PDB file of C-alpha atoms in Angstrom:
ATOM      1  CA  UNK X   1      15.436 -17.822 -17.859  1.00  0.00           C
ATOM      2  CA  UNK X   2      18.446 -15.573 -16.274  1.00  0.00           C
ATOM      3  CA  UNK X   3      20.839 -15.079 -19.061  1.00  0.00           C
ATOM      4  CA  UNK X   4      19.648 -11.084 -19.277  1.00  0.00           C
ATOM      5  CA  UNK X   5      21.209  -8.438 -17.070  1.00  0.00           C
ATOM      6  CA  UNK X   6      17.881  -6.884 -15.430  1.00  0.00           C
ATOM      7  CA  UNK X   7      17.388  -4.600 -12.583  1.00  0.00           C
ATOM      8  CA  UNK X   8      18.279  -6.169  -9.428  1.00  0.00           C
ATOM      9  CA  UNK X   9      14.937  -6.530  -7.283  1.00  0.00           C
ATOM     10  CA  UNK X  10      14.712  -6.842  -3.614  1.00  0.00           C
ATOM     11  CA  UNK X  11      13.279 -10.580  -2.414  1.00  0.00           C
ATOM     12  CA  UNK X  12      12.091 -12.980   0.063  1.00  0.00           C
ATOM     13  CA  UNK X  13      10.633 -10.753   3.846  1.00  0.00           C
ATOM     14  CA  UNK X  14      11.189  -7.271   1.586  1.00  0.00           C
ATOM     15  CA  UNK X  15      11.048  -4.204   3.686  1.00  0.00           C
ATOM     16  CA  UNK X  16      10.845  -1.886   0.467  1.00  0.00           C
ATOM     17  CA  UNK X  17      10.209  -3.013  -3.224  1.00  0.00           C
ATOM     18  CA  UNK X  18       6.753  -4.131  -1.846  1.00  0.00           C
ATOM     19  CA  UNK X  19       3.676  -4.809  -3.839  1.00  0.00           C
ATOM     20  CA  UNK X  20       1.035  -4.342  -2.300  1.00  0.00           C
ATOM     21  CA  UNK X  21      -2.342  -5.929  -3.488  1.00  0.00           C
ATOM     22  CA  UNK X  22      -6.260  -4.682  -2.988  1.00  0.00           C
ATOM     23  CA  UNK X  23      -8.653  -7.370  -2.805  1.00  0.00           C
ATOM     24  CA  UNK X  24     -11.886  -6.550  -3.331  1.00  0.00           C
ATOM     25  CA  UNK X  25     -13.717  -9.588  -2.745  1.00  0.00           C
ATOM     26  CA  UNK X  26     -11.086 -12.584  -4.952  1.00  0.00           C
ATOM     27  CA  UNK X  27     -13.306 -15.893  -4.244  1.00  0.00           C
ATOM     28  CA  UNK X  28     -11.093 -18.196  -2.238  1.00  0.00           C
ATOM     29  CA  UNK X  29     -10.742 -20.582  -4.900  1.00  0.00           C
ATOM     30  CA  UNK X  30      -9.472 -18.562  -7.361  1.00  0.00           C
ATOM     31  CA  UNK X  31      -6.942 -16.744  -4.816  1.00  0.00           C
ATOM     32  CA  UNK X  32      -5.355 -20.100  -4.272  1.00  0.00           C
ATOM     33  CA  UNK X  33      -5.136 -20.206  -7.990  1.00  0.00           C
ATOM     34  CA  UNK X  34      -3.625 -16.851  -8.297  1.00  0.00           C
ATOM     35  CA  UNK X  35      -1.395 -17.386  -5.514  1.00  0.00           C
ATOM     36  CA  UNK X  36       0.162 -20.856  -6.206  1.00  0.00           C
ATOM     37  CA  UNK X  37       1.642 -18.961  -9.159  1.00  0.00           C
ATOM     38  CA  UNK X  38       2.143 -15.297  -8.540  1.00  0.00           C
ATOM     39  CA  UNK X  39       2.240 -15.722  -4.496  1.00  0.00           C
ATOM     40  CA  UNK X  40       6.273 -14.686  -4.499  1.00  0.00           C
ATOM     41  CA  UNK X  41       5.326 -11.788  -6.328  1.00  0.00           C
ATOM     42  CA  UNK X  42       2.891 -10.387  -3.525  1.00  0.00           C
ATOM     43  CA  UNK X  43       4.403  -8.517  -0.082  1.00  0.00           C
ATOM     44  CA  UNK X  44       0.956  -7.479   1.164  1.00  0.00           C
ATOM     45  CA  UNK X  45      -2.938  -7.433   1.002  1.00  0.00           C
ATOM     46  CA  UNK X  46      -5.351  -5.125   1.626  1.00  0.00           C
ATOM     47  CA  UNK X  47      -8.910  -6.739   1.858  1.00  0.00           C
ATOM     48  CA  UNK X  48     -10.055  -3.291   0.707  1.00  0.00           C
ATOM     49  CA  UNK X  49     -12.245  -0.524   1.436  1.00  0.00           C
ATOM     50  CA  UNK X  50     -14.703  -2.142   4.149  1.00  0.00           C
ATOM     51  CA  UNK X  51     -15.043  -5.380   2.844  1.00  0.00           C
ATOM     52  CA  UNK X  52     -13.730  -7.727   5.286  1.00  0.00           C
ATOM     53  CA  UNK X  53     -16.577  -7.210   7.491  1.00  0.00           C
ATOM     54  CA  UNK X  54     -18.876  -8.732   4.885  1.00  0.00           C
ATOM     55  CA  UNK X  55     -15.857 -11.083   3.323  1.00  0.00           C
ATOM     56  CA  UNK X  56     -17.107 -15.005   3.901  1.00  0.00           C
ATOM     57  CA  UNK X  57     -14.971 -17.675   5.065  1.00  0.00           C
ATOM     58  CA  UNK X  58     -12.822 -14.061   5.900  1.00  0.00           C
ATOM     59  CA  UNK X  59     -10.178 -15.927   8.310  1.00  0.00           C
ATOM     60  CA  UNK X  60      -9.600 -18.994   5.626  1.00  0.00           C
ATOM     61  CA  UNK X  61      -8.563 -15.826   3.876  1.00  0.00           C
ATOM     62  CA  UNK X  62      -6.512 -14.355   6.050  1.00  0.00           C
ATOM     63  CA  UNK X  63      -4.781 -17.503   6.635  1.00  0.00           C
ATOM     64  CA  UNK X  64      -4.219 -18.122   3.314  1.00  0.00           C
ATOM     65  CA  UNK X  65      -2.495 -15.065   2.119  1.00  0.00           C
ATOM     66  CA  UNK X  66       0.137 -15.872   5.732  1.00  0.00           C
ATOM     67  CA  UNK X  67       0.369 -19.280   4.038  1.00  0.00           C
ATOM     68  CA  UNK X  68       1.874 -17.603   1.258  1.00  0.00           C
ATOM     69  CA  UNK X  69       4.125 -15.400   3.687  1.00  0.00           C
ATOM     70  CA  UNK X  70       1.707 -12.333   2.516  1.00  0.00           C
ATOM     71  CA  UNK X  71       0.504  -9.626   5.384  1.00  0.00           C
ATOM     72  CA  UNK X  72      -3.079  -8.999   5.078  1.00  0.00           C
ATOM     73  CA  UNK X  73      -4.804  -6.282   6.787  1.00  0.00           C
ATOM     74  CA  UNK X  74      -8.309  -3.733   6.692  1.00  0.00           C
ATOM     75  CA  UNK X  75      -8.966  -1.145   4.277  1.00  0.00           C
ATOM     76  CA  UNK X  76      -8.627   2.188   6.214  1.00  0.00           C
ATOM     77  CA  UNK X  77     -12.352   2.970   5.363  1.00  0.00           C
ATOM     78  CA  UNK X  78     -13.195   0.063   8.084  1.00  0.00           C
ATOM     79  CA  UNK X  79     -11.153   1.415  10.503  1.00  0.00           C
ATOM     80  CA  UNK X  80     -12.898   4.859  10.109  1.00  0.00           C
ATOM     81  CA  UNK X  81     -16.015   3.495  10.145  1.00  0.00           C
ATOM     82  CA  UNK X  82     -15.295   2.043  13.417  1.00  0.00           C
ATOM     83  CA  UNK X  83     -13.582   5.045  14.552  1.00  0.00           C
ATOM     84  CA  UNK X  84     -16.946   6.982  14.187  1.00  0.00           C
ATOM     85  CA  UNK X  85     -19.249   4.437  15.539  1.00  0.00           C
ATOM     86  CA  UNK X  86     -16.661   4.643  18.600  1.00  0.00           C
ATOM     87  CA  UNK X  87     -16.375   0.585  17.630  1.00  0.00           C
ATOM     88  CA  UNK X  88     -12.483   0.723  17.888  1.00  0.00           C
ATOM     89  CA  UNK X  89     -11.514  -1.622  21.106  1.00  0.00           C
ATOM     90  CA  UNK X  90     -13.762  -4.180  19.402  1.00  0.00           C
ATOM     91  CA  UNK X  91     -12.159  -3.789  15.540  1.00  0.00           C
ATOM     92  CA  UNK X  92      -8.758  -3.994  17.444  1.00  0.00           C
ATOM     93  CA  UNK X  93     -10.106  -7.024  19.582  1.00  0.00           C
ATOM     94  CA  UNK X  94     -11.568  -8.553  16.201  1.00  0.00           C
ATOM     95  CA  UNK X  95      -8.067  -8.031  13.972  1.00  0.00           C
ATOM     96  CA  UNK X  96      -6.109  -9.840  16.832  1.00  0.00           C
ATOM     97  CA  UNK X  97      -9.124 -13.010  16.765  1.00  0.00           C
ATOM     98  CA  UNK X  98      -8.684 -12.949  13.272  1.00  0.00           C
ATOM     99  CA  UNK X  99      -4.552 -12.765  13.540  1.00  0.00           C
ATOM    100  CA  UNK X 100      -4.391  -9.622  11.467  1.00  0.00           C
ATOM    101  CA  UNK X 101      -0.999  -8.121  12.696  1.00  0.00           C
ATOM    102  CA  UNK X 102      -1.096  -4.966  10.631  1.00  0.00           C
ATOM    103  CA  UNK X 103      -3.469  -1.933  10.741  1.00  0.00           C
ATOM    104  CA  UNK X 104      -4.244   0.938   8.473  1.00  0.00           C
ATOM    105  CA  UNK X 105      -4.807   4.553  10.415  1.00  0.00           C
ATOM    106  CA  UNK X 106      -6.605   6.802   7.395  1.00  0.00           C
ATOM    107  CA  UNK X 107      -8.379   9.911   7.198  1.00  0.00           C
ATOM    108  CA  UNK X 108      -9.316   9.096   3.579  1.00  0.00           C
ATOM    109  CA  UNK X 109     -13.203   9.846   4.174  1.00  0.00           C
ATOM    110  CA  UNK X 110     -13.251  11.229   7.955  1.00  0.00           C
ATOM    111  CA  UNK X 111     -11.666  14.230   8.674  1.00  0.00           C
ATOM    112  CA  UNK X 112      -9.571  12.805  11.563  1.00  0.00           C
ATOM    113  CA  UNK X 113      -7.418  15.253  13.542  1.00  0.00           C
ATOM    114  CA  UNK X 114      -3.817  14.296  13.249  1.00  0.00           C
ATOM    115  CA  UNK X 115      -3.336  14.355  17.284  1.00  0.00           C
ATOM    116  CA  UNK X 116      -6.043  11.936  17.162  1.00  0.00           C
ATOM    117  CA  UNK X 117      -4.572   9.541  14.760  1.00  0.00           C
ATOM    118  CA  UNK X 118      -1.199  10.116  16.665  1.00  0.00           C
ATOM    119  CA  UNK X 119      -2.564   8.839  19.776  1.00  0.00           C
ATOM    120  CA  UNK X 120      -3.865   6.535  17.728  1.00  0.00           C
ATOM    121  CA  UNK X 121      -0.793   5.042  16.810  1.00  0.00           C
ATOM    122  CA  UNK X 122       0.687   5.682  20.078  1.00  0.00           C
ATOM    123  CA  UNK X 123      -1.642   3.282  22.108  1.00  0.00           C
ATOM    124  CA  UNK X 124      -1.390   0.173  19.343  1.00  0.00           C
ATOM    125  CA  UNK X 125       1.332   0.070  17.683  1.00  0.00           C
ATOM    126  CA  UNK X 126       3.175  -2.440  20.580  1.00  0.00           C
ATOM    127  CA  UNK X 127       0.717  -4.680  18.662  1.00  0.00           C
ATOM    128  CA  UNK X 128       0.304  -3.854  15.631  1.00  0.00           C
ATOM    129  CA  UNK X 129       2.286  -3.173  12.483  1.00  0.00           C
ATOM    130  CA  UNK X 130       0.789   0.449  11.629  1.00  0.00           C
ATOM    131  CA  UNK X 131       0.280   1.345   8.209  1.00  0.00           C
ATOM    132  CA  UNK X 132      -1.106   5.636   7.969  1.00  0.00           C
ATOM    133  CA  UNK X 133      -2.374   7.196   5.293  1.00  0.00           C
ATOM    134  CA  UNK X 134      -2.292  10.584   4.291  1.00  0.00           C
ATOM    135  CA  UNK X 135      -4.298  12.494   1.899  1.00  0.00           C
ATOM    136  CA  UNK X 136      -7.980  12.603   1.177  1.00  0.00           C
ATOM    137  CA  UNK X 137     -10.297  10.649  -0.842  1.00  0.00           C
ATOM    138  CA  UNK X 138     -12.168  13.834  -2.175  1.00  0.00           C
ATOM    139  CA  UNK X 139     -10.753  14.853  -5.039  1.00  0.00           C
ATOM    140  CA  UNK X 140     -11.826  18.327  -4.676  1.00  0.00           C
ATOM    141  CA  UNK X 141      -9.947  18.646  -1.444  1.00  0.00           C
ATOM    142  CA  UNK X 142      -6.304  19.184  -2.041  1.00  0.00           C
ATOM    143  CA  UNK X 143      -2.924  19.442   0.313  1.00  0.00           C
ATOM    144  CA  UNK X 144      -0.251  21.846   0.396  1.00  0.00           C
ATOM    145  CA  UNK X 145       3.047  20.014  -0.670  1.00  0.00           C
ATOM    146  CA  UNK X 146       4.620  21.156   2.752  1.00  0.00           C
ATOM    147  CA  UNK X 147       1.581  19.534   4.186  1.00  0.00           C
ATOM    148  CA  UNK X 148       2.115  16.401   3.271  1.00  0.00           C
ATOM    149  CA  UNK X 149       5.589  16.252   3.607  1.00  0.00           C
ATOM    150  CA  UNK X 150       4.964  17.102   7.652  1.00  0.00           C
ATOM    151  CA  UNK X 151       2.508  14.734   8.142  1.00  0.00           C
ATOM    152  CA  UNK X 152       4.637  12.390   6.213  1.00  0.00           C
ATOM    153  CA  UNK X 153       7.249  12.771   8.810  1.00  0.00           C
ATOM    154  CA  UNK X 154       5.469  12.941  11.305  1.00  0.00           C
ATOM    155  CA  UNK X 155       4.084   9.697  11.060  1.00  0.00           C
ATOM    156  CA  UNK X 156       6.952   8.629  10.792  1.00  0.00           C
ATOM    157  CA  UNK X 157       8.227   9.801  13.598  1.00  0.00           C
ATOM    158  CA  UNK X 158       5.234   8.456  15.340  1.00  0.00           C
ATOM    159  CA  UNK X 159       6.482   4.812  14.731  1.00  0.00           C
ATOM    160  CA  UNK X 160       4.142   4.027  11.721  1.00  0.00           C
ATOM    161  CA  UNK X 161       6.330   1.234   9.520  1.00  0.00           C
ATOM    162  CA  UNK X 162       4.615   2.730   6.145  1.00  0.00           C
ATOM    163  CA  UNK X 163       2.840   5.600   5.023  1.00  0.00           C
ATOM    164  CA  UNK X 164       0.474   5.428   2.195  1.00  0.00           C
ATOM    165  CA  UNK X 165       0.150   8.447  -0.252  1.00  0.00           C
ATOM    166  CA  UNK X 166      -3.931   7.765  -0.893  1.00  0.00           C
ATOM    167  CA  UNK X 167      -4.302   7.605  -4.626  1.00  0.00           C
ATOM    168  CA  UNK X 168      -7.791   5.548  -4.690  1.00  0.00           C
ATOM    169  CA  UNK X 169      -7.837   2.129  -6.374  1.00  0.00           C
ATOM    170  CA  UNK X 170      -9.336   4.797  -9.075  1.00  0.00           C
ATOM    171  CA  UNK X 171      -6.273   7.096  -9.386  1.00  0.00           C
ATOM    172  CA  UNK X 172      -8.601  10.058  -9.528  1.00  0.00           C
ATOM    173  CA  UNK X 173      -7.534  11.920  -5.552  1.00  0.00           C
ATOM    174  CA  UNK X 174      -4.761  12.823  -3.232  1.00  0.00           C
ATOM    175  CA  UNK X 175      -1.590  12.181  -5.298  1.00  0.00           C
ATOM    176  CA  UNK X 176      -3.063  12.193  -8.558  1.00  0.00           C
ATOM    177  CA  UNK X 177      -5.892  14.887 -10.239  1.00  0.00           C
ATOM    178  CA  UNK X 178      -9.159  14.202 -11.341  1.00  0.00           C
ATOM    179  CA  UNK X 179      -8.281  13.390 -14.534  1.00  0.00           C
ATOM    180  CA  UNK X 180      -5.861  10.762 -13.466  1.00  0.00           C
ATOM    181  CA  UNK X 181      -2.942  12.243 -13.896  1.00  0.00           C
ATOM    182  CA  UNK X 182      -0.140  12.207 -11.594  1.00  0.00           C
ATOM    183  CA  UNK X 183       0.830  15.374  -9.439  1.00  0.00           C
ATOM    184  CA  UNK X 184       4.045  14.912 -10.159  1.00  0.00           C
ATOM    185  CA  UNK X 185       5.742  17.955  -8.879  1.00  0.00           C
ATOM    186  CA  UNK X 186       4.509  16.549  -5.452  1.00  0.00           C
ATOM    187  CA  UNK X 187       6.214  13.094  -5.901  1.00  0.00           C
ATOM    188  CA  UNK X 188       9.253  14.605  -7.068  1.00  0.00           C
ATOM    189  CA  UNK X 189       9.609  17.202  -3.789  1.00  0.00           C
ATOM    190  CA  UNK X 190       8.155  13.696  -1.760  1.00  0.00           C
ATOM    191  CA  UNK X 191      10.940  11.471  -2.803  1.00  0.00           C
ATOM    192  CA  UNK X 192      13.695  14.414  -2.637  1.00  0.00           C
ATOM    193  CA  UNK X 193      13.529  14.915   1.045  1.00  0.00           C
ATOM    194  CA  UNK X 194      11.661  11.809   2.798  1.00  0.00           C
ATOM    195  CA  UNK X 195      12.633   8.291   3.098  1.00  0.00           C
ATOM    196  CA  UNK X 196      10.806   6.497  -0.566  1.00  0.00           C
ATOM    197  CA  UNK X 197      11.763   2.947   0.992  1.00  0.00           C
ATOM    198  CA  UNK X 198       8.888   3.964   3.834  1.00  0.00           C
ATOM    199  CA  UNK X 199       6.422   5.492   1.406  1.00  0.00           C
ATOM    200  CA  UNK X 200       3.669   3.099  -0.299  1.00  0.00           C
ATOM    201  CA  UNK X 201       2.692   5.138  -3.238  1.00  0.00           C
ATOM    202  CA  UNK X 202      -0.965   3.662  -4.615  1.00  0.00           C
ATOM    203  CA  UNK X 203      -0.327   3.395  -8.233  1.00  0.00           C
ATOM    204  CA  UNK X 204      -3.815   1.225  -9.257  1.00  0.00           C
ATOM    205  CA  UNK X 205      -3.007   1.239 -13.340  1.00  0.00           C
ATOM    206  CA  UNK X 206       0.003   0.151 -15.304  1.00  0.00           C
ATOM    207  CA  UNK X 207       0.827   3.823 -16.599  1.00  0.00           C
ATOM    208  CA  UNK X 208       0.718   5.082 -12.660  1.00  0.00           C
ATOM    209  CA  UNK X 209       3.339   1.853 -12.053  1.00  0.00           C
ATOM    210  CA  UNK X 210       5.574   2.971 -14.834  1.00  0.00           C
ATOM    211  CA  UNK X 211       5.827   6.376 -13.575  1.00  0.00           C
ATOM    212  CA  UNK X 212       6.724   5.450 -10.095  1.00  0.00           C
ATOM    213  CA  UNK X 213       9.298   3.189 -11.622  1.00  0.00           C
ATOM    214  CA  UNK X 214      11.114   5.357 -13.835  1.00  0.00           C
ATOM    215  CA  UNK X 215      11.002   8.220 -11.441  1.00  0.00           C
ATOM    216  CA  UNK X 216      12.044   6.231  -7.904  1.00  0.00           C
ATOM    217  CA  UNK X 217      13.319   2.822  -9.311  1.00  0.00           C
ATOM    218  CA  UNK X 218      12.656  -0.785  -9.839  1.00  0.00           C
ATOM    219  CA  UNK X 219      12.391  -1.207  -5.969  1.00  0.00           C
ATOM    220  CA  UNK X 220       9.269   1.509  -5.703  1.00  0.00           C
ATOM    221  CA  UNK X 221       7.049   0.278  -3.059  1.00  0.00           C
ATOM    222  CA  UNK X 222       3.265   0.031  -5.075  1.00  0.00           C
ATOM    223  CA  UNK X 223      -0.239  -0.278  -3.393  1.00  0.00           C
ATOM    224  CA  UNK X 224      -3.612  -0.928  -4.881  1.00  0.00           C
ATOM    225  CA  UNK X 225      -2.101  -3.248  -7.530  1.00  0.00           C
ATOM    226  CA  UNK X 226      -4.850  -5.662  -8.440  1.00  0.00           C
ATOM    227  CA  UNK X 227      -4.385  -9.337  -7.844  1.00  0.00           C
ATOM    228  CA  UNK X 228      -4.842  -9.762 -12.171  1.00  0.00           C
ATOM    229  CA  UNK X 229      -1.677  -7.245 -12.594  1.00  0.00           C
ATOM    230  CA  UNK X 230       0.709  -8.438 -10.380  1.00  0.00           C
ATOM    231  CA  UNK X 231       2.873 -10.058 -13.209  1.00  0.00           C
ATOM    232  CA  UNK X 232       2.899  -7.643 -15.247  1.00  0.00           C
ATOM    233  CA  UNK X 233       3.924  -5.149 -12.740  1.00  0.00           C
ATOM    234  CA  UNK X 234       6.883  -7.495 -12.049  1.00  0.00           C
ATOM    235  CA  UNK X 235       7.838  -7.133 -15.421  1.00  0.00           C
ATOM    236  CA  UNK X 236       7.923  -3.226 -15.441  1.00  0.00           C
ATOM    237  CA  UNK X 237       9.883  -3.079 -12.492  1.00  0.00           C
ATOM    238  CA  UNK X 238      12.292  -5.481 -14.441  1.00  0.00           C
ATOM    239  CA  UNK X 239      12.499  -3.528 -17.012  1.00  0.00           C
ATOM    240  CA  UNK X 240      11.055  -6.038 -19.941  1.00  0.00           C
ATOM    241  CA  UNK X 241       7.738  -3.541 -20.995  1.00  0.00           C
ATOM    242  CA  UNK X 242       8.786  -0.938 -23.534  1.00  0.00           C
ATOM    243  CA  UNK X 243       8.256   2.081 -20.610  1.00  0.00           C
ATOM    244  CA  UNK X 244      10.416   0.816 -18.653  1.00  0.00           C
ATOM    245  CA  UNK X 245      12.612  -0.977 -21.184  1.00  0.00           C
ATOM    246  CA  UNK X 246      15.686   1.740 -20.264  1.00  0.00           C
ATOM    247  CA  UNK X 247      15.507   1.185 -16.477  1.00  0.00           C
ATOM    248  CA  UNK X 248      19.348   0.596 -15.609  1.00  0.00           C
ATOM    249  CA  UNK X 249      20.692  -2.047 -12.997  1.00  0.00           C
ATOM    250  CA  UNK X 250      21.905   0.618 -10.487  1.00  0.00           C
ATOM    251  CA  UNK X 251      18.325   2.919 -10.330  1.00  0.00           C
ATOM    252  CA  UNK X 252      17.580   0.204  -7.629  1.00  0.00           C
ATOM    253  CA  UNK X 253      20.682   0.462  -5.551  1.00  0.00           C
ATOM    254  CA  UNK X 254      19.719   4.409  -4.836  1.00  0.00           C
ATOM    255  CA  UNK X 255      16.698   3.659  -2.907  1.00  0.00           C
TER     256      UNK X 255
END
């Protein structure tokens, strides 16, 4: 159908309007399944947490989601895992094996310096696309806004393509409260002086989606959307739910 005037989206090799999907252990089957169908609807995939270590038949994987012109990468928990076991030449020499081009640098659950991640970033990111992520997954620990807005930028700066605001695929830390609700007075000074198109805001539940929509636009770029919601999330951003129902054409075109 395309007789109704909906929200223009973004499409084909998107550099902003990107879902981003957490795959915590889809059987390969069933991903073909869910790709053959909803595949256009998918920018990138996060085999998450530190599950691609254990992930069988991991590189059919991996070249499946490419098949599907998808970027997969490592949760950021594997990468600090490796980072404390001083593992990190071999993850990086494993990712390239594997044909990963794209790398998460977190301090979700390790208290990495910044410097450190900066160097980080500095010495790999001639060979890898480098996603960061800022903010904790304790949900007791909490950032000044001007915190994360510098480290934001600063990341940036550094040459990182994305920065993730950590939400957990729970939506219970960093960018939202315990409760789940959305720190929204964050978001709001977040989006009003930094770049949105380079921010991936995790948004793992359909009311955390709608807010990001009606407060940035149709074109919001969304991590830890599970595989299951992907269509529905295309339909919020194209404003055919009822929370969304009022999104106008032209909220896209000021991203």
């Amino acid at each position: 159908m395309d007789f109704l005037i909906l929200p223009e989206r973004t499409s084909g090799n998107r550099t902003y309007g990107l879902t981003s999907v957490i795959d915590f252990g889809t059987p390969i089957g069933e991903l073909k399944h869910i790709l053959d169908d909803y595949g256009y609807l998918i920018d990138i995939a996060k085999i998450g947490i530190g599950s691609a270590y254990v992930t069988p038949n991991l590189r059919k994987k991996i070249e499946l989601y490419k098949e599907y012109q998808i970027k997969p990468y490592c949760g950021g928990t594997l990468f600090e895992k490796c980072f404390y076991q001083n593992k990190v030449p071999e993850y990086l020499r494993h990712l390239r094996e594997l044909g990963i081009e794209w790398i998460e640098i977190s301090n979700g659950t390790l208290d990495i310096p910044l410097q450190d991640r900066l160097q980080m970033i500095s010495e790999i990111k001639r060979d890898f696309h480098v996603i960061a992520e800022v903010g904790s997954k304790d949900s007791d620990k909490d950032m000044d806004i001007c915190d994360w807005k510098e480290e934001i930028n600063i990341l940036l700066l550094a040459g990182c393509d994305y920065v993730i605001t950590e939400g957990r695929d729970s939506g219970t830390s960093g960018i939202y409260e315990k409760s789940g609700s959305i720190k929204s007075s964050l978001i709001q000074e977040l989006i009003k002086d930094i770049d949105s198109k380079k921010i991936i805001f995790e948004a793992p539940t359909c009311k955390h989606q709608m807010y990001f929509i009606r407060e940035v636009g149709p074109n919001v770029n969304l991590g830890n959307v599970k595989l299951q919601d992907v269509l529905v999330l295309e339909t919020q951003r194209r404003g055919l739910r009822s929370e969304t129902f009022y999104v106008e054409e032209d909220e896209c075109k000021s991203l």
